Coordinates of C-alpha atoms and ligand atoms in Angstrom, one line a residue:
M1 CA 1.4 -32.7 86.0
T2 CA 1.0 -29.8 88.5
T3 CA 2.5 -29.6 92.0
N4 CA 1.5 -28.2 95.4
L5 CA 3.5 -25.1 95.0
T6 CA 1.5 -22.0 94.1
F7 CA 2.4 -19.4 91.5
G8 CA 2.7 -16.9 94.4
D9 CA 5.5 -19.0 95.9
L10 CA 7.5 -18.5 92.7
G11 CA 7.7 -14.8 93.2
L12 CA 5.2 -13.5 90.6
S13 CA 3.4 -10.1 91.1
A14 CA -0.2 -9.7 92.2
D15 CA -1.6 -8.6 88.8
I16 CA 0.0 -11.6 87.1
L17 CA -1.4 -13.9 89.8
E18 CA -4.8 -12.5 89.1
A19 CA -4.4 -13.1 85.3
L20 CA -3.4 -16.8 86.1
K21 CA -6.4 -17.2 88.3
K22 CA -8.6 -15.9 85.5
K23 CA -7.0 -18.4 83.1
G24 CA -7.8 -21.2 85.5
F25 CA -4.1 -22.1 86.2
E26 CA -4.1 -23.3 89.8
N27 CA -0.6 -24.6 90.3
P28 CA 2.6 -24.3 88.3
T29 CA 3.7 -27.3 86.2
P30 CA 7.1 -28.8 86.9
V31 CA 8.8 -26.9 84.1
Q32 CA 7.2 -23.6 85.4
E33 CA 8.3 -24.4 88.9
Q34 CA 11.9 -24.8 87.9
T35 CA 12.2 -22.1 85.2
I36 CA 10.2 -19.2 86.6
P37 CA 12.4 -18.6 89.7
L38 CA 15.6 -19.0 87.7
L39 CA 14.4 -16.4 85.2
L40 CA 13.0 -14.0 87.7
S41 CA 16.2 -13.7 89.8
G42 CA 19.2 -15.3 88.1
E43 CA 21.3 -14.1 85.2
K44 CA 22.3 -17.3 83.5
D45 CA 20.9 -18.7 80.2
I46 CA 18.6 -21.7 80.4
I47 CA 18.3 -25.0 78.5
A48 CA 15.0 -26.7 79.2
Q49 CA 14.2 -30.1 77.9
A50 CA 10.4 -29.9 77.8
Q51 CA 7.9 -30.6 75.0
T52 CA 4.7 -28.9 74.0
G53 CA 2.0 -29.6 76.6
T54 CA 4.2 -29.2 79.6
G55 CA 3.3 -25.6 80.2
K56 CA 6.6 -24.3 78.8
T57 CA 5.1 -21.2 77.2
A58 CA 4.1 -19.7 80.5
S59 CA 7.4 -20.9 82.0
F60 CA 9.3 -18.4 79.9
G61 CA 6.4 -16.0 79.2
L62 CA 5.6 -15.1 82.8
P63 CA 9.1 -14.1 83.8
I64 CA 9.6 -12.2 80.6
I65 CA 6.4 -10.3 81.2
E66 CA 7.6 -9.5 84.7
R67 CA 11.0 -8.3 83.6
I68 CA 10.4 -6.2 80.5
T69 CA 9.4 -2.5 80.7
P70 CA 5.7 -2.0 79.8
G71 CA 4.9 0.6 77.2
L72 CA 8.5 0.9 75.8
G73 CA 7.3 -0.2 72.4
K74 CA 10.7 -1.6 71.5
V75 CA 11.3 -5.3 71.0
Q76 CA 12.6 -6.5 74.3
A77 CA 12.0 -10.2 73.8
I78 CA 12.0 -12.4 70.7
V79 CA 10.6 -15.9 70.6
L80 CA 11.5 -18.0 67.6
A81 CA 9.3 -20.9 66.8
P82 CA 9.4 -23.5 64.0
T83 CA 5.9 -23.1 62.6
R84 CA 3.4 -20.4 62.0
E85 CA 0.9 -22.2 64.1
L86 CA 3.2 -22.5 67.1
A87 CA 4.1 -18.8 66.7
S88 CA 0.5 -17.8 66.8
Q89 CA -0.3 -20.1 69.6
V90 CA 2.6 -18.8 71.7
A91 CA 1.6 -15.2 71.0
E92 CA -1.9 -15.9 72.0
E93 CA -0.8 -17.6 75.3
L94 CA 1.5 -14.8 76.1
E95 CA -1.2 -12.2 75.4
S96 CA -3.4 -13.9 78.0
L97 CA -0.7 -13.7 80.6
T98 CA 0.1 -10.0 80.4
A99 CA -2.5 -8.9 83.0
K100 CA -3.3 -5.3 82.3
R101 CA 0.2 -4.3 81.5
D102 CA 0.9 -2.3 78.4
I103 CA 2.8 -5.0 76.7
R104 CA 2.4 -5.4 72.9
I105 CA 2.9 -8.9 71.5
L106 CA 3.1 -9.5 67.8
P107 CA 3.2 -12.9 66.0
V108 CA 5.2 -12.7 62.8
Y109 CA 5.2 -15.4 60.2
G110 CA 5.1 -16.0 56.5
G111 CA 1.8 -16.2 54.8
Q112 CA 0.5 -13.2 56.8
G113 CA 0.0 -9.9 55.1
M114 CA 3.3 -8.0 55.1
D115 CA 1.5 -4.6 55.3
T116 CA -0.3 -5.3 58.5
Q117 CA 3.0 -6.6 60.0
L118 CA 4.8 -3.5 58.9
R119 CA 2.2 -1.2 60.3
L120 CA 2.1 -3.0 63.7
L121 CA 5.9 -3.2 63.9
K122 CA 6.1 0.5 63.3
K123 CA 3.5 1.3 66.0
G124 CA 5.8 -0.4 68.5
V125 CA 6.1 -4.0 69.8
D126 CA 7.5 -5.3 73.1
I127 CA 7.6 -9.1 72.4
I128 CA 7.8 -10.6 69.0
V129 CA 7.0 -14.2 68.3
A130 CA 8.4 -15.2 64.9
T131 CA 9.3 -18.0 62.6
P132 CA 12.9 -17.7 61.6
G133 CA 12.3 -17.0 57.9
R134 CA 10.0 -14.1 58.4
A135 CA 12.2 -12.6 61.2
I136 CA 15.1 -12.6 58.7
D137 CA 12.9 -10.9 56.0
H138 CA 12.2 -8.1 58.5
L139 CA 15.8 -7.8 59.6
K140 CA 16.8 -7.5 55.9
R141 CA 14.2 -4.8 55.3
K142 CA 15.3 -3.1 58.6
T143 CA 11.8 -3.2 59.7
L144 CA 12.7 -5.2 62.8
K145 CA 15.3 -3.9 65.3
L146 CA 16.6 -6.2 67.9
D147 CA 19.0 -3.7 69.7
D148 CA 16.8 -3.6 72.9
V149 CA 16.3 -7.4 73.2
K150 CA 16.9 -8.7 76.6
F151 CA 15.4 -12.2 76.1
V152 CA 15.8 -14.6 73.2
V153 CA 13.7 -17.8 73.4
L154 CA 14.2 -20.7 71.0
D155 CA 11.0 -22.7 71.2
E156 CA 11.1 -26.3 69.9
A157 CA 14.7 -25.8 69.0
D158 CA 15.1 -29.4 67.8
E159 CA 12.3 -28.9 65.3
M160 CA 13.8 -25.7 64.0
L161 CA 17.1 -27.4 63.5
N162 CA 15.3 -30.4 61.8
M163 CA 13.7 -27.9 59.5
G164 CA 17.0 -26.4 58.5
F165 CA 16.7 -23.1 60.3
V166 CA 20.1 -23.2 61.9
E167 CA 21.7 -20.6 59.7
D168 CA 18.6 -18.3 60.1
I169 CA 18.8 -18.6 63.8
E170 CA 22.5 -17.8 63.8
T171 CA 21.9 -14.7 61.7
I172 CA 19.1 -13.5 64.0
L173 CA 21.3 -14.1 67.1
S174 CA 24.0 -12.0 65.5
H175 CA 21.6 -9.0 65.5
V176 CA 20.8 -9.3 69.2
P177 CA 23.0 -7.6 71.9
E178 CA 25.5 -9.8 73.7
E179 CA 24.0 -9.2 77.2
R180 CA 20.7 -10.8 76.3
R181 CA 19.5 -13.8 78.2
M182 CA 18.9 -16.9 76.1
L183 CA 16.4 -19.7 76.7
L184 CA 16.4 -22.8 74.7
F185 CA 13.4 -25.1 74.8
S186 CA 13.6 -28.5 73.1
A187 CA 11.9 -31.8 73.5
T188 CA 15.1 -33.6 72.6
M189 CA 18.8 -32.6 73.0
P190 CA 20.6 -34.0 70.0
P191 CA 24.3 -32.9 69.4
P192 CA 23.4 -30.1 67.0
I193 CA 21.4 -28.4 69.8
M194 CA 24.3 -28.7 72.2
R195 CA 26.6 -27.2 69.5
L196 CA 24.2 -24.3 69.1
A197 CA 24.1 -23.8 72.8
K198 CA 27.9 -23.9 73.1
K199 CA 28.2 -21.3 70.3
F200 CA 25.7 -18.8 71.5
M201 CA 25.1 -19.3 75.2
G202 CA 27.1 -18.4 78.2
G203 CA 26.9 -20.3 81.4
Y204 CA 23.5 -22.0 81.6
D205 CA 21.2 -23.7 84.0
K206 CA 19.6 -26.9 82.9
V207 CA 15.9 -27.7 83.4
K208 CA 14.6 -31.1 82.6
V209 CA 11.1 -32.4 82.6
A210 CA 11.4 -36.0 81.7
S211 CA 8.9 -36.7 79.0
K212 CA 8.9 -40.3 80.1
Q213 CA 7.6 -39.5 83.5
Q214 CA 4.9 -37.2 82.2
S215 CA 3.6 -39.7 79.7
A216 CA 3.9 -42.6 82.2
A217 CA 1.9 -40.7 84.7
N218 CA -1.1 -39.8 82.6
V219 CA -0.9 -42.0 79.5
E220 CA -1.9 -45.6 79.3
Q221 CA 0.3 -47.2 76.7
I222 CA -0.7 -50.3 75.0
F223 CA -0.1 -52.1 71.7
Y224 CA -2.0 -54.6 69.5
E225 CA -0.4 -56.9 67.1
M226 CA -2.1 -57.3 63.8
Y227 CA -1.5 -57.7 60.1
E228 CA -1.2 -54.5 58.1
K229 CA -4.4 -55.3 56.2
D230 CA -6.4 -55.4 59.4
K231 CA -5.4 -52.0 60.8
L232 CA -8.4 -50.2 59.5
R233 CA -10.8 -52.7 60.9
A234 CA -9.0 -52.7 64.2
L235 CA -9.3 -48.9 64.4
R236 CA -13.0 -49.0 63.6
R237 CA -13.4 -51.6 66.4
L238 CA -11.8 -49.3 68.9
I239 CA -13.8 -46.2 67.8
D240 CA -17.0 -48.2 68.2
T241 CA -15.9 -49.5 71.7
E242 CA -14.6 -46.4 73.3
A243 CA -17.1 -44.2 75.1
E244 CA -15.1 -41.1 74.1
F245 CA -12.9 -40.9 71.0
Y246 CA -11.2 -37.6 70.2
A247 CA -8.0 -38.7 68.6
L248 CA -4.9 -38.0 66.7
V249 CA -4.1 -40.9 64.4
F250 CA -0.5 -41.0 63.0
C251 CA 0.4 -42.3 59.6
R252 CA 3.8 -42.5 58.1
T253 CA 3.1 -40.9 54.7
R254 CA 1.0 -38.2 53.2
A255 CA -0.7 -40.6 50.9
G256 CA -1.3 -43.0 53.7
S257 CA -3.0 -40.3 55.8
D258 CA -5.2 -39.3 52.9
R259 CA -6.2 -42.9 52.2
L260 CA -7.0 -43.6 55.8
A261 CA -9.0 -40.4 56.2
A262 CA -11.0 -41.1 53.1
K263 CA -11.8 -44.6 54.4
L264 CA -12.9 -43.4 57.8
S265 CA -14.9 -40.7 56.2
G266 CA -16.6 -43.3 54.0
M267 CA -17.7 -44.9 57.3
D268 CA -19.5 -41.7 58.3
L269 CA -16.9 -40.6 60.8
D270 CA -16.0 -36.9 61.3
V271 CA -12.4 -37.1 60.2
E272 CA -9.8 -34.7 58.6
A273 CA -6.3 -35.4 57.3
L274 CA -3.4 -33.1 58.0
H275 CA -0.1 -33.4 56.1
G276 CA 2.5 -31.5 54.2
D277 CA 0.4 -31.1 51.0
V278 CA -2.3 -29.2 52.9
T279 CA -2.1 -25.4 52.4
Q280 CA -1.8 -23.1 55.4
A281 CA -5.3 -21.8 55.0
Q282 CA -6.7 -25.4 54.8
R283 CA -4.6 -26.3 57.8
E284 CA -6.0 -23.5 59.9
R285 CA -9.5 -24.5 58.9
I286 CA -8.9 -28.1 59.7
L287 CA -7.4 -27.4 63.1
A288 CA -10.1 -24.9 64.0
K289 CA -12.8 -27.5 63.2
F290 CA -11.0 -30.2 65.2
K291 CA -10.5 -27.9 68.2
R292 CA -14.2 -27.1 68.2
G293 CA -14.9 -30.9 68.1
H294 CA -16.6 -30.7 64.8
S295 CA -14.3 -33.3 63.6
T296 CA -13.2 -35.9 66.1
I297 CA -10.4 -37.7 64.3
L298 CA -7.4 -36.0 62.9
V299 CA -5.2 -38.2 60.7
A300 CA -1.7 -36.7 60.5
T301 CA 1.9 -37.3 59.6
D302 CA 4.6 -36.5 62.2
V303 CA 5.7 -33.4 60.3
A304 CA 2.2 -32.0 60.0
A305 CA 1.4 -32.6 63.7
R306 CA 4.3 -30.5 64.9
G307 CA 3.3 -27.7 67.1
I308 CA -0.3 -28.6 67.3
D309 CA -1.6 -27.6 70.7
I310 CA -4.8 -29.5 71.4
N311 CA -5.8 -30.4 74.9
D312 CA -8.2 -33.1 75.9
L313 CA -7.3 -35.7 73.3
T314 CA -8.5 -39.0 74.5
H315 CA -6.4 -41.1 72.2
V316 CA -3.2 -41.0 70.2
I317 CA -3.1 -43.9 67.7
N318 CA 0.1 -45.1 66.1
F319 CA -1.6 -46.5 63.0
D320 CA 1.9 -46.8 61.5
M321 CA 4.7 -47.1 64.1
P322 CA 7.1 -44.2 64.2
D323 CA 10.7 -44.8 63.3
S324 CA 12.3 -43.5 66.4
S325 CA 11.6 -43.6 70.1
E326 CA 11.8 -39.8 70.2
A327 CA 9.0 -39.6 67.6
Y328 CA 7.0 -42.0 69.7
V329 CA 7.4 -40.0 72.9
H330 CA 6.6 -36.8 71.0
R331 CA 3.4 -38.4 69.5
I332 CA 2.1 -39.8 72.7
G333 CA 2.8 -36.6 74.6
R334 CA -0.2 -35.2 72.7
T335 CA -2.6 -37.0 75.0
G336 CA -2.7 -37.1 78.8
R337 CA -2.0 -33.4 79.1
A338 CA -2.5 -31.0 82.0
G339 CA -3.4 -33.7 84.5
K340 CA -5.9 -35.5 82.2
T341 CA -5.6 -39.2 81.3
G342 CA -5.2 -40.5 77.8
K343 CA -4.5 -43.6 75.9
A344 CA -1.6 -44.2 73.5
I345 CA -2.4 -47.2 71.3
S346 CA 0.1 -48.7 68.8
F347 CA -0.8 -50.9 65.9
V348 CA 2.1 -53.2 65.4
A349 CA 2.3 -55.2 62.1
P350 CA 4.8 -58.0 61.9
G351 CA 7.4 -55.8 60.3
E352 CA 7.0 -53.2 63.0
F353 CA 7.6 -55.4 66.0
R354 CA 11.3 -54.5 66.4
K355 CA 10.3 -50.8 66.5
I356 CA 8.1 -51.2 69.5
R357 CA 10.7 -53.3 71.2
N358 CA 13.3 -50.7 70.6
I359 CA 11.0 -47.9 71.9
M360 CA 10.5 -49.9 75.1
E361 CA 14.2 -50.4 75.5
V362 CA 15.2 -46.8 74.9
T363 CA 12.4 -45.2 76.9
K364 CA 12.6 -47.9 79.6
T365 CA 8.8 -47.8 79.5
T366 CA 6.4 -50.6 79.7
I367 CA 4.0 -50.8 76.7
Q368 CA 1.5 -53.4 77.6
K369 CA 0.4 -55.8 74.9
A370 CA -3.4 -55.9 74.6
Y371 CA -6.0 -57.8 72.7
L372 CA -8.6 -56.2 70.4
P373 CA -12.2 -56.3 71.8
S374 CA -14.2 -59.2 70.4
G375 CA -17.0 -58.5 68.0
Q376 CA -19.5 -59.4 70.7
S377 CA -17.9 -56.9 73.2
V378 CA -17.9 -54.1 70.5
I379 CA -21.6 -54.7 70.1
E380 CA -22.2 -54.7 73.8
A381 CA -20.4 -51.4 74.1
K382 CA -22.4 -49.9 71.2
R383 CA -25.7 -51.0 72.8
N384 CA -24.7 -49.6 76.2
A385 CA -23.6 -46.3 74.6
M386 CA -26.9 -46.0 72.6
K387 CA -29.0 -46.7 75.6
A388 CA -27.1 -44.2 77.7
K389 CA -27.5 -41.6 75.0
V390 CA -31.2 -42.2 74.6
F391 CA -31.9 -42.1 78.3
A392 CA -29.7 -38.9 78.7
A393 CA -31.6 -37.3 75.9
A394 CA -35.0 -38.2 77.5
E395 CA -33.9 -36.4 80.6
E396 CA -34.4 -33.2 78.7
E397 CA -37.9 -32.2 78.0
A398 CA -38.7 -32.2 74.3
P399 CA -40.9 -29.4 72.9
Q400 CA -44.7 -30.1 72.8
E401 CA -44.8 -30.5 69.0
F402 CA -42.5 -33.6 69.3
H403 CA -44.8 -35.1 71.8
T404 CA -47.7 -34.6 69.4
L405 CA -45.7 -36.2 66.6
A406 CA -44.7 -39.1 68.9
K407 CA -48.3 -39.7 69.8
E408 CA -49.3 -39.8 66.1
I409 CA -46.6 -42.3 65.3
L410 CA -47.3 -44.5 68.3
D411 CA -51.0 -44.5 67.6
S412 CA -50.3 -46.3 64.3
G413 CA -49.3 -49.4 66.4
K414 CA -46.0 -51.4 66.3
P415 CA -44.1 -49.2 68.8
K416 CA -41.2 -51.6 69.1
Q417 CA -40.6 -51.7 65.3
L418 CA -40.9 -47.9 65.2
L419 CA -38.3 -47.4 67.9
A420 CA -35.9 -49.9 66.3
S421 CA -36.1 -48.1 63.0
L422 CA -35.6 -44.8 64.7
L423 CA -32.5 -46.1 66.5
K424 CA -31.1 -47.5 63.3
M425 CA -31.7 -44.2 61.5
H426 CA -30.1 -42.1 64.3
F427 CA -27.1 -44.3 65.2
G428 CA -26.6 -46.2 61.9
G429 CA -23.9 -48.8 61.7
S430 CA -24.4 -52.4 62.4
M431 CA -25.3 -54.3 65.6
H432 CA -24.7 -57.7 64.0
P433 CA -21.6 -59.7 65.1
N434 CA -20.8 -60.5 61.5
A435 CA -19.8 -56.9 61.1
Y436 CA -16.9 -57.6 63.3
P437 CA -15.3 -60.8 62.1
E438 CA -12.3 -62.1 64.1
I439 CA -9.0 -60.2 63.5
M440 CA -6.2 -62.7 63.4
E441 CA -3.0 -62.0 65.3
P442 CA 0.2 -62.6 63.3
E443 CA 2.5 -65.3 64.6
R444 CA 5.6 -63.7 66.0
R445 CA 8.7 -65.6 64.9
S446 CA 10.9 -64.5 67.8
A447 CA 8.4 -64.1 70.6
A448 CA 10.1 -62.7 73.7
P449 CA 7.6 -63.2 76.4
S450 CA 10.0 -62.4 79.2
R451 CA 10.6 -58.8 78.1
R452 CA 9.1 -55.9 80.0
G453 CA 5.7 -55.1 78.9
F454 CA 5.2 -58.1 76.7
D455 CA 2.4 -60.5 77.0
R456 CA 2.3 -61.8 80.5
R457 CA -0.2 -64.5 79.9
P458 CA 0.9 -68.1 80.0
S459 CA 1.9 -69.2 76.5
S460 CA -0.9 -71.6 76.3
S461 CA -3.5 -68.8 76.5
R462 CA -1.7 -66.4 74.2
P463 CA -3.8 -66.2 71.1
F464 CA -1.2 -65.8 68.4
K465 CA -3.8 -67.3 66.2
S466 CA -7.5 -66.8 66.4
F467 CA -10.0 -69.4 65.4
G468 CA -13.5 -69.4 64.2
K469 CA -16.4 -71.3 65.8
S470 CA -15.4 -74.4 63.9
G471 CA -12.0 -74.3 65.5
K472 CA -10.4 -73.7 62.2
P473 CA -8.4 -70.5 61.5
H474 CA -10.4 -67.9 59.5
K475 CA -8.5 -68.3 56.3
H476 CA -10.9 -66.3 54.3
E477 CA -11.5 -63.6 56.8
A478 CA -10.5 -60.8 54.5
A479 CA -12.8 -61.9 51.9
V480 CA -15.7 -62.2 54.4
F481 CA -15.1 -58.7 55.5
K482 CA -14.9 -57.3 52.0
K483 CA -18.3 -58.8 51.3
K484 CA -19.9 -57.6 54.6
K485 CA -18.2 -54.2 54.8
K486 CA -20.5 -52.5 52.4
A487 CA -23.6 -53.7 54.0
H488 CA -22.6 -52.7 57.6
F489 CA -20.5 -49.6 57.4
Ligands
AMP501 P1 2.4 -25.4 76.5 O1 3.3 -26.5 76.9 O2 2.9 -24.1 76.8 O3 2.1 -25.5 75.0 O4 1.1 -25.5 77.3 C1 0.1 -26.6 77.2 C2 -1.2 -26.2 77.7 O5 -1.3 -26.2 79.1 C3 -1.7 -24.8 77.3 O6 -3.1 -25.0 76.8 C4 -1.7 -24.0 78.5 O7 -2.6 -23.0 78.6 C5 -1.9 -25.1 79.6 N1 -1.2 -24.7 80.9 C6 0.1 -24.2 81.0 N2 0.4 -24.0 82.3 C7 -0.6 -24.5 83.0 C8 -0.9 -24.6 84.5 N3 0.0 -24.2 85.3 N4 -2.1 -25.2 84.8 C9 -3.0 -25.6 83.9 N5 -2.8 -25.5 82.6 C10 -1.6 -25.0 82.1

């Protein structure tokens, strides 16, 4: 995602370069490379098509920090963001970029104590990062003055419009001086965004970081075809096979996310669900836990996942397919960030096939059809992972008391049996192939093998149906699983 240009080439000052070095930013990302020089020198407004994860916060934050007057204590820049979380993330990121300049940044959103906000606003703030609703509250109370604003940033403008904030945004803009510079960041550019731009922006420069290219570069996109009823088992199979699994799993509905999280949790996995029914306090707790890696699977709806800024995700799973290609691009943009690689995996039930076909057509991207690992290969992967973990653990010297205990246990004889029990106790789960019965692929009525990204195997080897050892299809596979599930998970 980064380029060979340096931040110094973009015209930033020495103290800011130092702050970037401290933060570990080596090179600017494409959106930073394009936006920073425009904002440092030009006068025009900017429309940037870039989603979360592209480095957009620093792309507007750095030039704003360069161009406002430190220590003024009057709001010189206002950033509007759709959610509390994004507002606080943006404020935090900006704070880390200020070097040692006397620039006060305040996040302002609903659900935060009004008294603290009022006190801090009174003390003087240079950059405010607000959700539209709370900004309006303060404007009405006259506790927020925007007369000195030189920069207005609309962050995730499409999300703000989707959430019905258009009137609030218009009201806020009417309180800002005409000569301000306006920056609009949006992952998508639907007509309402362009109308807003036309109404409130003067001449503007356009910056585009094609999400398609970013995702294509760092994200491996594949899909599996399966019946709806098999999705949970398929997910379990992937979790058991992948060496690393730190994932966002998307479901269509709140109830669906809850159900899936409950089932995964019943399998002893560290999972949390995030959806619209979760309170703000719970949401913050869940996200903090996930960020620290204390939970490794986050099941979410599209709405709840908005604005989540989590790096290092190894997988994004479309447990339910999204309805639009834009939602797909947005979802998979959560992995493969900042130069890392990630996997975007879609579970396609028969009724969802046209969705993936549509996504491929609209995004002109190849999503490769893949086949779920066989039960035997899941077990092989589990065995290898266990061995690797045990050997890695043995590299570290255990305290003497454990050696004494080990000696006592081994002296009782049967070392192999003891080790086997210990492994079972520690890793749990099953190593028996019956725990992973075949998952049958649905027959596709209008198979279109010539399309991009579809199965490229000759039709004779395309396993639209899977067969048991007897050569007969597993008619009663679901029942077999039901019986075994309890014993093995
Ligand atoms: P954003 O798109 O602003 O939400 O940024 C996504 C993540 O990328 C944040 O965690 C940033 O700290 C990080 N980031 C932004 N710019 C860079 C850069 N030039 N090099 C490395 N990481 C960056």
